[in-house]
XYZ file of C-alpha atoms in Angstrom:
739
model
C -0.125 -0.051 -0.044
C 1.372 3.467 -0.760
C 1.991 5.774 2.027
C -0.329 8.355 2.690
C 2.175 11.251 2.082
C 2.844 9.732 -1.647
C -1.016 9.421 -2.313
C -1.291 13.202 -1.627
C 0.790 13.869 -4.576
C 0.397 17.305 -5.718
C -0.369 19.018 -2.694
C 3.193 18.997 -1.804
C 2.971 15.957 0.425
C 1.305 18.276 3.255
C -1.573 19.717 1.657
C -2.634 21.099 5.313
C 0.595 22.727 5.700
C 0.415 25.393 3.451
C 1.960 28.787 4.876
C 5.331 28.359 6.896
C 6.008 30.477 9.936
C 8.640 33.194 9.722
C 8.577 36.844 9.302
C 6.660 38.950 7.436
C 7.884 38.883 3.797
C 7.496 42.587 2.144
C 7.247 42.027 -1.922
C 8.257 44.740 -4.249
C 6.336 45.018 -8.203
C 7.558 42.414 -10.418
C 10.584 42.552 -12.346
C 9.177 41.108 -15.607
C 12.776 40.599 -16.892
C 13.620 38.509 -13.443
C 10.709 36.815 -13.762
C 11.140 35.818 -17.978
C 14.750 34.718 -16.660
C 13.145 32.423 -13.417
C 11.049 30.848 -15.906
C 13.253 30.159 -18.717
C 15.914 28.891 -16.214
C 12.756 26.724 -15.095
C 12.118 25.043 -18.084
C 15.628 24.124 -18.597
C 14.956 22.346 -15.445
C 11.690 20.526 -15.817
C 13.428 19.392 -19.657
C 16.895 18.289 -17.735
C 14.712 15.894 -15.852
C 13.247 14.067 -18.335
C 13.472 9.959 -18.337
C 14.457 8.378 -21.710
C 10.915 7.246 -21.765
C 9.584 10.723 -21.625
C 8.536 10.345 -18.020
C 9.494 12.234 -15.263
C 9.443 10.426 -11.851
C 6.660 11.151 -8.798
C 6.527 7.657 -6.794
C 2.932 5.829 -8.000
C 1.804 9.256 -9.892
C 4.071 8.793 -13.343
C 1.248 9.818 -15.408
C 0.242 12.675 -13.208
C 3.712 14.175 -12.994
C 4.668 13.388 -16.422
C 1.449 15.156 -17.719
C 2.091 18.470 -15.309
C 5.405 18.718 -16.242
C 4.432 18.789 -19.719
C 1.492 21.209 -19.474
C 3.902 23.287 -17.515
C 6.344 23.597 -20.603
C 3.294 24.127 -23.375
C 2.046 26.769 -20.944
C 5.599 28.317 -20.637
C 5.844 28.651 -24.313
C 7.407 25.396 -25.634
C 6.277 24.439 -28.580
C 4.044 21.479 -28.917
C 5.863 19.857 -31.114
C 9.255 20.362 -29.175
C 10.716 16.978 -28.547
C 10.396 16.970 -24.648
C 7.137 17.870 -25.060
C 6.239 15.615 -27.662
C 7.706 12.488 -25.582
C 5.709 13.672 -22.449
C 2.692 13.989 -24.485
C 2.808 10.677 -25.858
C 3.896 9.304 -22.431
C 0.829 10.357 -21.494
C -1.106 8.950 -23.790
C 0.118 5.868 -23.396
C -0.521 5.921 -19.511
C -4.267 6.875 -19.879
C -4.877 3.554 -22.336
C -4.325 1.577 -19.234
C -6.274 1.280 -16.129
C -5.433 4.868 -15.019
C -7.810 5.575 -11.586
C -6.212 8.275 -9.600
C -8.082 11.566 -9.541
C -4.984 13.755 -9.592
C -3.217 11.863 -12.779
C -6.571 11.868 -14.545
C -7.428 15.298 -14.348
C -3.841 16.264 -15.213
C -3.865 14.081 -18.022
C -6.923 15.440 -19.568
C -5.361 18.601 -19.239
C -2.414 17.917 -20.870
C -4.355 16.196 -23.864
C -6.661 19.070 -24.049
C -4.044 21.236 -24.304
C -2.702 19.865 -27.257
C -5.812 19.351 -29.084
C -5.218 16.364 -31.472
C -8.962 14.996 -32.253
C -7.841 11.242 -31.584
C -7.931 12.233 -28.161
C -11.693 13.033 -27.924
C -12.338 9.318 -27.053
C -9.695 9.051 -24.365
C -10.794 12.614 -22.843
C -14.324 11.650 -22.413
C -13.177 8.411 -20.778
C -11.654 10.437 -18.164
C -14.890 12.121 -17.855
C -16.501 9.243 -17.177
C -14.193 8.211 -14.327
C -14.406 11.621 -12.722
C -18.198 11.075 -13.095
C -17.735 7.761 -11.521
C -15.395 8.836 -8.779
C -17.435 11.578 -7.392
C -19.026 10.971 -4.007
C -22.641 11.293 -2.442
C -20.737 14.294 -0.473
C -19.826 16.114 -4.134
C -16.674 15.508 -3.372
C -13.501 12.805 -4.813
C -11.199 10.965 -2.908
C -8.055 9.576 -4.374
C -9.491 7.182 -6.793
C -12.090 6.602 -9.255
C -13.972 3.584 -10.807
C -12.118 2.775 -14.151
C -14.937 2.517 -16.126
C -15.440 3.616 -19.693
C -16.922 6.164 -21.577
C -20.258 3.748 -22.595
C -21.093 4.858 -18.793
C -21.724 8.314 -19.899
C -24.602 6.884 -22.099
C -28.288 8.069 -20.624
C -28.857 4.768 -19.828
C -26.000 4.064 -17.516
C -26.312 6.779 -15.850
C -27.660 5.639 -12.836
C -24.843 4.303 -11.022
C -25.157 5.005 -7.377
C -22.643 7.513 -6.047
C -20.652 5.650 -2.641
C -20.483 7.222 0.821
C -17.869 9.693 2.115
C -16.485 12.924 2.023
C -13.134 12.566 0.201
C -11.439 15.441 0.761
C -10.953 19.071 -0.858
C -7.334 18.722 -2.822
C -8.564 16.065 -4.948
C -12.395 17.712 -5.488
C -10.621 20.763 -7.252
C -8.802 18.459 -9.157
C -12.090 16.210 -9.954
C -13.978 19.606 -10.726
C -11.004 21.211 -12.689
C -10.960 17.435 -14.580
C -14.621 17.240 -15.404
C -14.740 21.166 -16.354
C -11.758 19.824 -19.785
C -14.156 16.918 -20.115
C -17.363 19.116 -20.459
C -15.810 20.611 -23.531
C -15.773 17.375 -25.215
C -19.592 16.487 -24.384
C -19.410 14.994 -20.640
C -22.323 16.096 -18.895
C -21.443 17.543 -15.646
C -24.177 19.912 -14.481
C -25.631 17.404 -11.873
C -21.996 16.633 -10.602
C -21.339 20.486 -9.870
C -24.920 20.934 -8.183
C -23.428 18.532 -5.377
C -19.683 20.644 -6.021
C -21.609 23.819 -5.079
C -23.759 22.382 -2.070
C -20.476 20.654 -0.778
C -18.761 23.885 0.133
C -21.733 25.957 0.719
C -22.329 23.499 3.577
C -18.795 23.068 4.360
C -17.720 26.881 4.846
C -15.383 27.582 8.107
C -16.672 30.732 10.342
C -13.639 32.107 9.068
C -14.585 32.419 5.442
C -12.230 29.292 4.399
C -12.119 26.071 3.824
C -10.346 22.873 4.862
C -8.537 19.780 3.666
C -11.423 17.904 5.114
C -14.787 19.294 4.816
C -15.292 18.311 8.644
C -12.387 20.017 9.746
C -13.131 23.151 12.246
C -12.375 26.798 12.181
C -9.013 26.404 12.676
C -8.179 23.860 10.024
C -8.943 26.710 7.293
C -5.553 26.639 5.040
C -4.658 28.929 1.678
C -4.851 26.383 -0.551
C -8.064 25.190 0.194
C -9.394 28.084 0.530
C -8.615 29.066 -2.981
C -9.984 25.515 -3.780
C -13.392 26.058 -2.295
C -13.663 29.066 -4.231
C -12.757 28.051 -7.613
C -15.108 25.191 -7.600
C -17.813 27.370 -6.408
C -16.547 29.206 -9.876
C -16.569 26.417 -11.700
C -19.952 25.311 -10.463
C -21.306 28.944 -11.391
C -19.814 28.683 -14.689
C -21.552 25.409 -15.503
C -25.021 27.346 -14.715
C -24.041 29.990 -16.899
C -23.433 27.657 -19.658
C -26.440 25.667 -18.688
C -28.687 28.599 -19.063
C -27.206 29.977 -22.443
C -27.359 26.639 -24.225
C -31.169 27.038 -23.147
C -31.448 30.257 -23.849
C -28.829 31.677 -26.405
C -30.656 34.907 -26.360
C -29.667 35.442 -22.423
C -26.322 35.893 -24.183
C -27.026 39.629 -25.497
C -28.681 40.541 -21.988
C -27.098 42.729 -19.533
C -26.289 39.303 -17.426
C -23.774 38.387 -19.784
C -21.784 41.433 -19.995
C -19.974 41.267 -17.245
C -22.528 41.310 -14.336
C -21.863 37.114 -13.805
C -18.757 38.166 -11.951
C -19.940 40.700 -9.956
C -22.634 38.572 -8.900
C -20.258 35.838 -7.778
C -18.067 37.850 -5.853
C -21.141 39.467 -4.484
C -22.569 36.460 -3.188
C -22.059 36.202 0.870
C -20.308 32.783 0.640
C -18.182 33.461 -2.074
C -17.687 37.173 -0.668
C -16.506 35.610 2.849
C -14.287 33.072 1.192
C -12.530 35.818 -1.238
C -11.657 38.222 1.978
C -9.831 35.058 3.459
C -7.906 34.280 0.762
C -7.003 37.836 0.166
C -5.274 36.923 3.416
C -3.956 34.310 2.748
C -1.977 35.741 -0.356
C -0.683 38.474 1.797
C 1.416 35.947 3.429
C 3.041 34.248 0.522
C 6.846 34.099 1.052
C 9.921 32.186 -0.025
C 8.716 29.531 2.262
C 5.008 29.336 1.274
C 4.536 25.690 -0.503
C 4.048 26.300 -4.378
C 0.770 24.226 -4.346
C -0.742 26.652 -2.536
C 0.728 29.565 -4.781
C -0.397 27.712 -7.813
C -3.519 27.612 -6.101
C -3.785 31.312 -5.716
C -2.600 32.124 -9.220
C -5.195 29.979 -10.799
C -7.925 32.043 -8.878
C -6.557 35.233 -9.721
C -6.284 35.003 -13.271
C -9.143 32.718 -13.587
C -11.200 35.919 -12.153
C -9.190 38.781 -14.255
C -8.048 40.311 -11.217
C -4.730 42.207 -9.902
C -5.466 42.350 -6.474
C -6.935 39.753 -4.238
C -8.131 41.573 -1.068
C -5.696 44.665 -0.889
C -2.463 42.623 -2.300
C -1.275 42.337 -5.473
C -0.762 38.534 -5.595
C 1.434 38.214 -8.724
C 3.894 40.803 -7.404
C 3.890 39.113 -3.916
C 4.280 35.520 -5.224
C 6.645 36.173 -8.114
C 9.067 37.683 -5.978
C 8.862 35.128 -3.168
C 9.288 32.562 -5.863
C 12.555 34.756 -7.185
C 14.038 34.480 -3.727
C 13.450 30.818 -3.211
C 14.357 29.343 -6.781
C 17.947 27.485 -6.919
C 20.782 28.281 -9.023
C 19.816 25.235 -11.392
C 16.345 26.456 -12.016
C 14.371 24.089 -9.614
C 11.885 25.126 -6.320
C 13.078 22.832 -3.129
C 10.943 20.131 -3.163
C 11.093 17.738 -0.464
C 10.775 14.817 -2.176
C 13.152 15.933 -5.074
C 10.384 15.721 -7.827
C 9.743 18.387 -10.427
C 6.164 19.254 -9.154
C 7.250 22.496 -6.861
C 9.329 23.286 -10.453
C 5.894 23.134 -12.568
C 3.617 24.937 -10.368
C 6.208 27.833 -9.935
C 6.598 28.384 -13.450
C 2.754 28.106 -14.127
C 2.442 31.039 -11.216
C 5.252 33.238 -12.911
C 3.362 32.324 -16.208
C 0.157 33.282 -15.237
C -1.226 30.609 -16.992
C -5.047 30.474 -17.041
C -6.365 27.049 -17.428
C -9.946 28.039 -17.546
C -10.058 30.763 -20.182
C -13.498 29.934 -21.138
C -14.655 30.029 -17.256
C -13.330 33.479 -17.631
C -14.814 34.196 -20.411
C -18.589 33.079 -19.166
C -17.968 35.075 -16.220
C -17.371 38.405 -18.234
C -19.646 37.326 -21.024
C -19.532 39.002 -24.352
C -18.998 42.710 -24.623
C -21.626 44.288 -26.521
C -19.478 46.679 -28.488
C -16.458 43.654 -29.984
C -14.261 45.640 -31.595
C -11.405 47.515 -29.161
C -8.300 49.059 -29.468
C -6.396 47.449 -26.391
C -3.399 49.334 -26.350
C -5.395 52.635 -26.050
C -5.938 54.268 -23.010
C -9.597 53.267 -21.614
C -9.846 50.415 -24.725
C -12.369 52.128 -26.683
C -14.675 50.201 -28.106
C -16.493 50.160 -31.444
C -20.130 48.624 -33.074
C -18.474 47.732 -36.308
C -15.179 46.999 -38.031
C -15.126 50.130 -39.967
C -15.498 52.518 -37.056
C -12.711 50.367 -35.420
C -10.354 51.120 -38.639
C -11.230 54.785 -39.200
C -10.371 55.166 -35.273
C -6.678 53.247 -35.498
C -3.908 54.978 -35.481
C -0.833 53.345 -37.708
C 0.686 50.203 -35.946
C -2.436 49.810 -33.529
C -4.052 46.343 -33.059
C -7.988 46.262 -33.440
C -9.024 43.066 -31.139
C -12.330 41.317 -31.770
C -14.175 39.862 -28.723
C -16.795 38.086 -30.433
C -17.553 35.182 -32.239
C -19.801 37.122 -34.857
C -21.003 36.704 -37.529
C -19.897 40.411 -38.620
C -20.663 42.056 -41.757
C -18.090 43.972 -43.253
C -18.199 46.839 -45.616
C -15.293 46.499 -48.449
C -12.737 47.484 -45.626
C -9.579 49.222 -47.006
C -6.261 48.991 -45.540
C -3.875 52.282 -45.882
C -1.405 51.602 -42.678
C 0.225 49.526 -40.302
C -2.537 47.574 -38.738
C -3.397 44.435 -36.791
C -6.764 42.773 -36.696
C -6.701 39.818 -34.018
C -9.091 37.244 -32.471
C -9.622 38.282 -28.344
C -8.834 35.304 -26.323
C -11.452 32.415 -26.898
C -12.806 33.771 -30.040
C -13.013 32.812 -33.635
C -14.658 35.913 -35.237
C -16.249 35.246 -38.724
C -16.061 38.266 -40.509
C -18.640 38.063 -43.778
C -18.529 39.825 -46.959
C -21.136 42.442 -47.410
C -21.812 44.935 -50.387
C -20.585 48.522 -48.929
C -21.105 52.283 -49.289
C -19.057 55.031 -50.802
C -17.763 58.318 -49.481
C -21.219 59.958 -50.338
C -23.141 57.349 -48.671
C -23.947 55.506 -52.116
C -23.998 51.545 -52.346
C -20.937 50.203 -54.399
C -21.721 48.639 -57.453
C -19.265 45.352 -57.656
C -19.927 45.308 -61.485
C -18.220 48.448 -61.519
C -16.391 49.336 -58.306
C -13.642 47.346 -57.648
C -13.179 47.855 -53.863
C -16.783 46.091 -53.450
C -15.169 42.784 -55.499
C -13.155 42.232 -52.426
C -13.664 41.589 -48.380
C -10.834 44.052 -47.569
C -8.646 45.264 -49.777
C -4.982 46.512 -48.905
C -3.245 49.755 -50.474
C -0.185 50.351 -48.604
C 1.227 49.414 -45.092
C 1.893 46.325 -43.110
C -1.485 44.313 -42.434
C -1.753 41.525 -39.831
C -4.795 39.351 -39.557
C -5.053 36.803 -37.235
C -7.362 34.197 -36.015
C -10.113 35.404 -37.771
C -12.677 33.125 -40.600
C -13.201 35.089 -43.605
C -16.050 34.053 -45.514
C -17.379 35.059 -48.570
C -20.300 34.450 -50.353
C -21.493 36.763 -53.490
C -24.830 37.764 -54.089
C -26.522 35.731 -56.494
C -26.108 35.973 -60.202
C -22.749 37.410 -60.225
C -20.566 34.777 -61.632
C -19.084 37.370 -63.752
C -17.655 39.428 -60.978
C -14.071 38.488 -60.182
C -14.685 38.005 -56.299
C -11.679 38.210 -54.293
C -11.571 37.215 -50.366
C -8.491 39.709 -50.020
C -7.073 42.173 -52.618
C -3.067 43.239 -51.934
C -2.597 45.942 -54.238
C 0.287 47.171 -52.174
C 2.077 46.949 -49.070
C 2.611 43.712 -46.691
C -0.101 40.971 -46.004
C 0.607 38.497 -43.009
C -1.831 35.952 -42.002
C -1.768 33.728 -38.969
C -4.100 31.330 -38.000
C -7.044 32.456 -40.344
C -9.472 30.599 -42.367
C -10.323 32.061 -45.906
C -13.421 30.167 -47.807
C -16.188 30.584 -50.025
C -19.701 28.654 -49.523
C -21.039 28.810 -52.847
C -19.138 28.200 -56.541
C -18.837 31.411 -57.564
C -15.167 30.864 -58.774
C -13.673 33.022 -55.890
C -9.861 33.934 -55.304
C -8.924 33.835 -52.022
C -5.688 36.371 -52.174
C -5.187 38.246 -55.119
C -1.758 40.396 -55.392
C -1.382 43.309 -58.012
C 1.963 44.866 -58.345
C 4.905 43.990 -56.105
C 4.765 43.064 -52.274
C 4.995 40.522 -49.741
C 2.240 37.563 -48.273
C 3.045 35.897 -45.431
C 0.814 32.863 -44.747
C 1.210 30.990 -41.684
C -0.823 28.324 -39.819
C -4.092 28.849 -41.944
C -6.367 27.467 -44.467
C -7.304 28.800 -48.043
C -10.497 27.154 -49.611
C -11.949 28.231 -52.587
C -13.209 26.763 -55.464
C -11.074 28.708 -57.937
C -7.736 29.949 -57.102
C -6.117 30.097 -53.438
C -3.199 32.795 -54.559
C -3.532 34.974 -57.548
C -0.342 37.038 -58.619
C -0.479 39.653 -61.372
C 2.863 40.790 -60.902
C 4.705 44.093 -62.280
C 7.617 43.687 -60.139
C 9.535 41.659 -57.515
C 7.059 39.756 -55.396
C 7.871 37.255 -52.241
C 5.377 34.715 -51.115
C 5.693 32.642 -47.967
C 3.367 29.482 -46.819
C 4.264 27.937 -43.602
C 1.904 25.206 -41.555
C -0.847 25.753 -43.429
C -3.609 24.218 -46.036
C -3.935 25.436 -49.428
C -7.362 23.276 -50.854
C -8.518 24.920 -54.179
C -8.841 24.183 -57.817
C -5.620 26.038 -58.241
C -3.026 26.344 -55.922
C -0.972 29.642 -57.107
C -1.537 31.137 -60.190
C 1.015 33.749 -61.384
C 0.981 36.153 -64.024
C 2.904 39.351 -65.468
C 6.592 39.827 -65.042
C 9.126 40.143 -62.086
C 11.076 37.620 -59.857
C 8.823 35.545 -57.750
C 10.438 33.856 -54.300
C 8.222 31.509 -53.197
C 8.833 29.165 -50.085
C 6.635 26.563 -48.798
C 7.114 25.024 -44.916
C 5.157 22.543 -43.627
C 2.140 22.562 -45.652
C -0.440 20.393 -47.546
C -1.123 21.598 -51.279
C -4.232 19.817 -52.080
C -5.077 21.040 -55.429
C -6.130 20.059 -59.450
C -3.209 22.589 -60.458
C -0.504 23.293 -58.006
C 1.406 26.299 -59.570
C 0.518 27.669 -63.064
C 2.773 30.393 -64.634
C 0.685 30.701 -68.631
C 1.098 34.342 -68.495
C 4.334 34.929 -66.449
C 7.430 36.164 -68.311
C 9.584 36.321 -65.382
C 11.615 33.725 -62.667
C 10.025 31.608 -60.034
C 12.553 30.288 -57.268
C 11.084 27.928 -55.303
C 11.987 26.074 -52.342
C 9.457 23.514 -50.329
C 10.614 21.489 -47.435
C 8.441 18.836 -45.240
C 5.337 19.720 -47.524
C 2.937 17.256 -48.953
C 1.518 17.691 -52.661
C -1.534 16.028 -53.724
C -2.283 17.085 -56.772
C -3.399 16.280 -59.868
C -1.199 18.381 -61.648
C 1.949 19.804 -59.889
C 2.553 22.647 -62.370
C 1.085 21.985 -66.158
C 2.307 25.293 -66.939
C 5.214 26.035 -64.718
C 7.849 25.719 -66.980
C 8.637 28.664 -69.682
C 9.837 26.211 -72.354
C 9.205 22.351 -72.670
C 12.134 20.155 -71.020
C 13.824 23.651 -69.623
C 13.943 24.605 -66.111
C 15.512 27.823 -67.663
C 14.258 30.881 -64.877
C 12.501 27.908 -62.780
C 14.613 26.997 -59.626
C 12.729 24.206 -57.104
C 14.961 23.327 -54.245
C 14.107 21.872 -50.449
C 14.087 18.714 -48.494
C 11.894 15.775 -47.328
C 8.570 17.078 -49.778
C 6.006 14.180 -50.408
C 4.621 14.280 -54.260
C 1.241 12.756 -54.966
C 0.702 13.946 -58.155
C -0.792 12.733 -61.827
C 1.179 14.861 -63.618
C 4.472 16.769 -62.777
C 5.452 19.860 -64.628
C 5.285 21.454 -68.133
C 4.964 24.284 -70.289
C 1.333 25.123 -72.099
C 0.062 21.924 -70.633
C 2.548 19.698 -72.343
C 4.442 17.894 -69.819
C 8.139 17.645 -69.393
C 8.434 14.046 -70.440
C 11.516 13.698 -68.699
C 9.831 14.004 -65.107
C 8.432 10.894 -64.292
C 8.752 10.853 -60.595
C 10.292 12.564 -57.337
C 13.844 11.428 -58.149
C 13.703 12.520 -61.691
C 11.654 15.793 -60.404
C 14.941 16.388 -58.534
C 17.335 15.763 -61.169
C 14.741 18.284 -63.831
C 16.389 20.731 -61.096
C 19.474 19.780 -60.901
C 19.168 17.985 -57.567
C 17.568 20.636 -55.590
C 14.822 18.922 -53.878
C 16.706 16.652 -51.203
C 15.088 13.168 -50.439
C 11.844 13.467 -52.555
C 9.427 10.825 -51.680
C 6.360 9.172 -53.517
C 4.570 7.684 -49.841
C 0.618 7.686 -50.204
C -0.790 10.474 -48.623
C -4.010 10.221 -47.048
C -5.784 12.603 -45.102
C -8.034 12.144 -42.613
C -10.949 13.557 -44.358
C -10.281 13.416 -48.059
C -12.331 15.837 -50.448
C -12.158 16.410 -54.130
C -10.132 20.170 -54.689
C -12.828 22.772 -55.618
C -15.517 21.756 -52.640
C -15.035 24.408 -50.752
C -17.262 25.133 -47.608
C -17.428 27.283 -44.380
C -15.982 25.580 -41.358
C -13.518 23.167 -42.605
C -11.308 21.944 -40.086
C -7.333 22.485 -40.872
C -7.270 18.816 -39.121
C -8.903 17.514 -41.767
C -5.571 17.970 -43.199
C -3.771 16.172 -40.784
C -2.122 12.779 -42.018
C -4.339 9.686 -41.585
C -3.366 6.124 -39.997
C -4.093 4.734 -43.559
C -1.220 6.785 -44.806
C 2.024 5.318 -45.273
C 3.636 8.635 -44.082
C 1.964 7.939 -40.419
C 4.641 5.658 -40.021
C 7.521 7.258 -41.149
C 10.156 8.585 -39.059
C 10.036 11.851 -40.934
C 7.683 14.049 -40.108
C 5.519 15.867 -43.263
C 2.633 18.376 -43.886
C 1.168 20.485 -41.076
C 1.293 20.560 -37.670
C -2.500 20.312 -36.905
C -2.615 21.269 -33.385
C -1.533 24.530 -34.544
C -3.130 25.252 -37.291
C -6.432 27.458 -37.953
C -8.663 29.895 -35.653
C -10.305 29.176 -32.322
C -8.034 26.459 -30.716
C -5.005 26.032 -33.151
C -4.690 30.191 -32.586
C -5.307 29.408 -29.015
C -2.647 27.424 -28.600
C 0.337 29.108 -31.048
C -0.069 32.442 -29.451
C 1.018 30.635 -26.198
C 4.211 29.379 -27.864
C 7.373 31.423 -27.698
C 7.556 31.281 -31.559
C 4.466 34.102 -30.977
C 6.591 36.631 -29.484
C 8.934 35.924 -32.876
C 5.588 36.728 -34.539
C 4.431 39.764 -33.411
C 8.054 41.516 -33.806
C 7.351 40.593 -37.573
C 9.319 37.769 -38.174
C 8.207 34.216 -39.669
C 9.383 31.266 -37.482
C 9.385 28.296 -39.503
C 7.653 25.472 -38.753
C 10.087 23.207 -39.888
C 11.864 23.667 -36.956
C 10.079 22.299 -35.122
C 9.080 19.213 -37.471
C 12.872 17.723 -38.197
C 13.874 17.166 -34.333
C 10.729 14.826 -34.000
C 12.503 12.691 -36.757
C 14.569 11.901 -34.005
C 12.608 11.379 -31.146
């Protein structure tokens, strides 16, 4: 039998001893540079402690500690496809496949699997949800273990299992609650379970406003971590009720209740308010000797509620100063068991990781005016995107706090500007015919600006986490419709999805003249051409970790030098690259891409059997093509397979392959619809590539708006992006071949 101390894993050995005695600790304002340095040292320490099999060590809780450490690395910006993260994730996934029963381990595994976001993990997460539900006691709490049931117990006909008697403890209970909330995102119903949770904490609050490890404790038993746990559980229970009400009556979303009043109501509740006062007292006492589990509990509550202060203390300044003072030279934090758990908790605190951002959003509600300029004093809000663009100054960011759909008015961009999705949102921006400066409605058959959703005239325009959807009016097939028109400047797309729902021959991105286009983590889906370039000079196009799904991938016309870089992308088209009306040069580089095309480029060449004016270099690409390259529709007869293709371009394509490409959900190019998910272009288990040591195609978990954008914006690479750089995903793919 394991010792009680072992079973209290993640409670930092002694869940009831959360505040160590000592002189009062005076905290200074957090030094951002010092916090960053502390986090980075902690990250490197955790990486160094990973075992060869991908695990971290904590007796009796291999899955739980491995999930915790891997999650801490991801939340601190380590990419999902970093070899250390990848090994940790695979180790946890393998552990969940077995008879995992421990409450702590189940919840941490669910957190990690949900954070990674692989569609194949849905069944595992639902199994975890079934076990957590089965493990809830009559008291509404949890103990150390749960029954090893499977997801079939979630069926309504099977949900009659009688809960066992017992109190459990509040440490296991807060993990059970957190785990169930995560599983509820995957269709696990938790409404009844959260009602029991709420009743448990309402009934067991101590006179001082706090809670204890054992719900039958006395006033003197209240502790900081358990008081934070009590408030956290009540918050989740309230969020569950809000979500339930919104599902029953979606119109409530537009009421005053849905616009921030919920958090105020929660904080004003007598039970909650009393506990909140007590947790402020505990937060003030955080010091270098405080248990990291307690500090992490404080951090989760502060971030969840979006509060800078708990009581009258700036909890992050207090806690981060204390943590930096107690960090060891090797980057770790002291732990009596010499486990990495305390280091994981510490860097989660320093990152201000929000493991329940959807709860925060439910409490805040969607603002009445979705468009805002967050960096400006007072965060001004606007009713329409057009109003926000008019108000924006060069270099500012417009954030969209809502999913929409929002009807746009042929907006014109003439300066540096960023449009980004608010946290937890995937805004849908739809095409509509707008009005000119005199107030008259545009006529698309005459006015070029009305033929596009957005037009970029100058400056650097960055679009992040958006769904751009275009469905032109009926009877307008002869009009050259484009979702994005670029007439100058630079266009940068990050985690966007461009699509059409009607077969009107729409072009996703059209460019006239010269400039630069960068497409990262995105999906371009149309019935016609994904990217149309009408060049008058030199232009560069970079496509990284993206899906091109169209009849034509890239169509080039005009003159000049086109520099084309394709990295870790899926090109799924009838025609890959066409250049029938182009008289300039094309320099192409492709790395770790998958090409599934009827023809790679029937008009790519300038003359039959000649590579004059064309270069193609790269490495580790896979080609499933019916026809290769040619001129004016006539194929170059000497190109018959990947090897001869590389030879045709002087050996520029290193180690090309023709292994079978099979996507998860195969579609015919040109059959665009709205709502396509980039994960449909992940490689299926039927593909020969799925078992290859090398990695090809997209990194699906960080592709597209919504979850993909949420994951990528937490990575270190996002910091490079916002500085104007384009970090390529092949830097993440190549190390995995050695993993």
